[in-house]
Amino acid sequence: MLDPEALLRAMFQAAVDAADPGLAVPKVLPARPKGRVLVVGGGKASARMAQAVEQVWGPCEGLVIVPHGAGLPTQGIEIVEAAHPVPDQAGSDAAMRMLRMVEALGPGDMALCLISGGGSSLMAAPGLGLSLADKQAVNAALLASGAPISEMNVVRKHLSALKGGRLAAAAHPAMVMTLTISDVPGDDLSVIASGPTVPDDSTVEDAREIIARYGLSLPPTVAEFLGTEGAETPKRTHPVFAMAETHLIAAPQASLLAAAEVARAAGVTPLILGDAIEGEAAEVGRVMAGIAAGAARHGTPARPPVALISGGETTVTVREAAGKGGRNSEFLLGFALKALPGIWGIACDTDGRDGSEHNAGAIWVPRVAANARTVDGKAYLKAHDAYSFFEATDGLVMTGPTHTNVNDFRAILVL
Amino acid sequence: MLDPEALLRAMFQAAVDAADPGLAVPKVLPARPKGRVLVVGGGKASARMAQAVEQVWGPCEGLVIVPHGAGLPTQGIEIVEAAHPVPDQAGSDAAMRMLRMVEALGPGDMALCLISGGGSSLMAAPGLGLSLADKQAVNAALLASGAPISEMNVVRKHLSALKGGRLAAAAHPAMVMTLTISDVPGDDLSVIASGPTVPDDSTVEDAREIIARYGLSLPPTVAEFLGTEGAETPKRTHPVFAMAETHLIAAPQASLLAAAEVARAAGVTPLILGDAIEGEAAEVGRVMAGIAAGAARHGTPARPPVALISGGETTVTVREAAGKGGRNSEFLLGFALKALPGIWGIACDTDGRDGSEHNAGAIWVPRVAANARTVDGKAYLKAHDAYSFFEATDGLVMTGPTHTNVNDFRAILVL
């Protein structure tokens, strides 16, 4: 007899393990180069990546920026903790120091860049003459404009000292090697942490056009900066990219495949519904409950026991005062309210933290469902208070920081 | 080379054909009984069901209620057109006449009941002493209460002259045979058209408890009615059910399977994601675009070409003034705004009418996408005006009434 809780937890653990930098970094790391090496970068997984580099190469010089609480002991590489997702001065200052460090590299040297999700706000270094306040004003205007994230990023990249390939350009004429952990659907290297070491295909003109089209009102220093030569991001023809190398060492789909293998080994047919699932969290939960109901009633798309596995990033739109929780807990509550009996699930952020609290996510299994019988789940969902719902029903999943990040993980079990 | 538009339209047509009463009724209809036969019932498919009965049995006595515009010529059976989804006096009066007709049946006679989705509001006959206005007041209070549909239906069944098995009970001691077309996930016969010919497991006490729990303020006549003996619905032990027979002659899943066969014959792997997909229409569209993206990028859950097929009923929550359209058009617009290039789709109501206008739904194929390049789809979606979006881009699907109803049909094609 399958224990749904044990299986769901094992599937999540497999997804996290598959993205563990401690295992992934050594697989791609070359022999330590003869010249000077600087280890730099930032993101939720970057401290563990730095540790793994030193486990292979021994103590290194360098600087890596991670979120508060995600630091780890290293031998030589400095780990700076900074604010996420809203940038702070600590991250900005460290990012500027990082740039100065790589600028000192010469021919035959190497910048080893450790990039992962979250790096964009952790390494928020404003372009020359801009302040962090300027960048925050731009961000607020962009968020209010309704512009799609791709257009916001065009503007952001052109106001940064580091994004859109500038970190790589700063390291020229050193060789730049990048190890990347993806947290975005499609694994686009120019999107992960805003692509600090890959060429940027957008231009200052594009950024100006977007600012004009949405009628963004921006600080005068920003318009001024966009008129300077330094505003343009490095393009594919920049000489640094002729000998730059990038390795994607972990990605959402690989973690979903690892979880699928755990299900298969337990005799459960895995069905990966994609690493790119978006949408309002509770609504996505309802859809998953619907697909699961089809499997339970009709044996389509697969006959039970079946596991529906997915990744990506849902959103929570708060219309009234919000309670505690994150998108994974809210997804799971939306799912649980619609799931037929005998259908179970887990939803966690692979970085170990789902939204406002310190849980990775939540789990819906027989003992939680039993606890939930006298709890008004609909009221908790309406208040966007999924954390409290799963706290009350003992359904929270707590892992602490996992030191990696391949976005969300969800698995639904139809037994 | 596959033509996505031809394939998607053929899949939808197959889904409708699989639910065509003209084909399904003759398969289960027995020889015409010797005694008196009355053909009664109601719903979106019931006129076509009545026609099919007369094609086999010849002219019959009886009365069937269908929505305005869904009538068809019959030989002897009277077809009454009434309002849907909000009941009107025409439907209510016809339902009372239907009851009087079946009450006149005796031993050896048969009531052949033709039941399909929509029948509940079309045959809205208030219980003894209640008016249509009373029932409308109850409905308004229920809708405002936030009670789940299952609890609303417990109350409704106990205030009706016809629902919850009462039509069958009225026909006693005649034999009752029911032919049903399901438009609900799970195909629960007591839910389809509120189960006028199947025993009701809920009681007057349940109805009273629900009214009290939600603090519903109801007309005094309603409370009075619930105190009378006639308020209780017929239970499984009622003698009429000892020789009642019900045949489910068409259902959503069977239509999805028929569409899947069309895809398979075209060399496209079909994946049925269930007949029970619920959720906010545009959000469900985003989820489908995400699943399709996974198939396109990673070949999971299946390698392209693949068709993601689903049914069920999404909802559209209108927060501001709404434009034209229905849930299928809105689903498809939500999908189209997120779909990667080379991913196409169709979403239609199998009854041939999607919401406020006279289209069955919409289609997203290369020529529509080309037309959409200069159209601001996001603005149309925000205004809940998906009809106008697909009108502007020539993506409307028009079928006219199909005379059947197995709820929504959606297919996404990843080529």
XYZ file of C-alpha atoms in Angstrom, chain A residues 42 46 69 97 101 132 153 163 169 196-197 204-205 215 234 273 313 360:
18
model
C 24.758 35.933 -7.071
C 25.141 30.806 -5.423
C 19.874 33.580 5.659
C 32.845 45.800 -5.488
C 37.294 43.059 -8.820
C 19.595 52.838 -5.977
C 13.717 43.851 -18.240
C 22.973 43.142 -16.051
C 32.238 42.835 -20.391
C 24.870 39.419 -16.400
C 27.288 37.357 -18.516
C 18.989 51.715 -25.534
C 16.579 52.693 -28.308
C 4.421 57.286 -20.656
C 27.315 44.607 -24.679
C 2.615 18.746 -17.172
C 5.631 30.028 -11.201
C 8.788 25.617 1.736
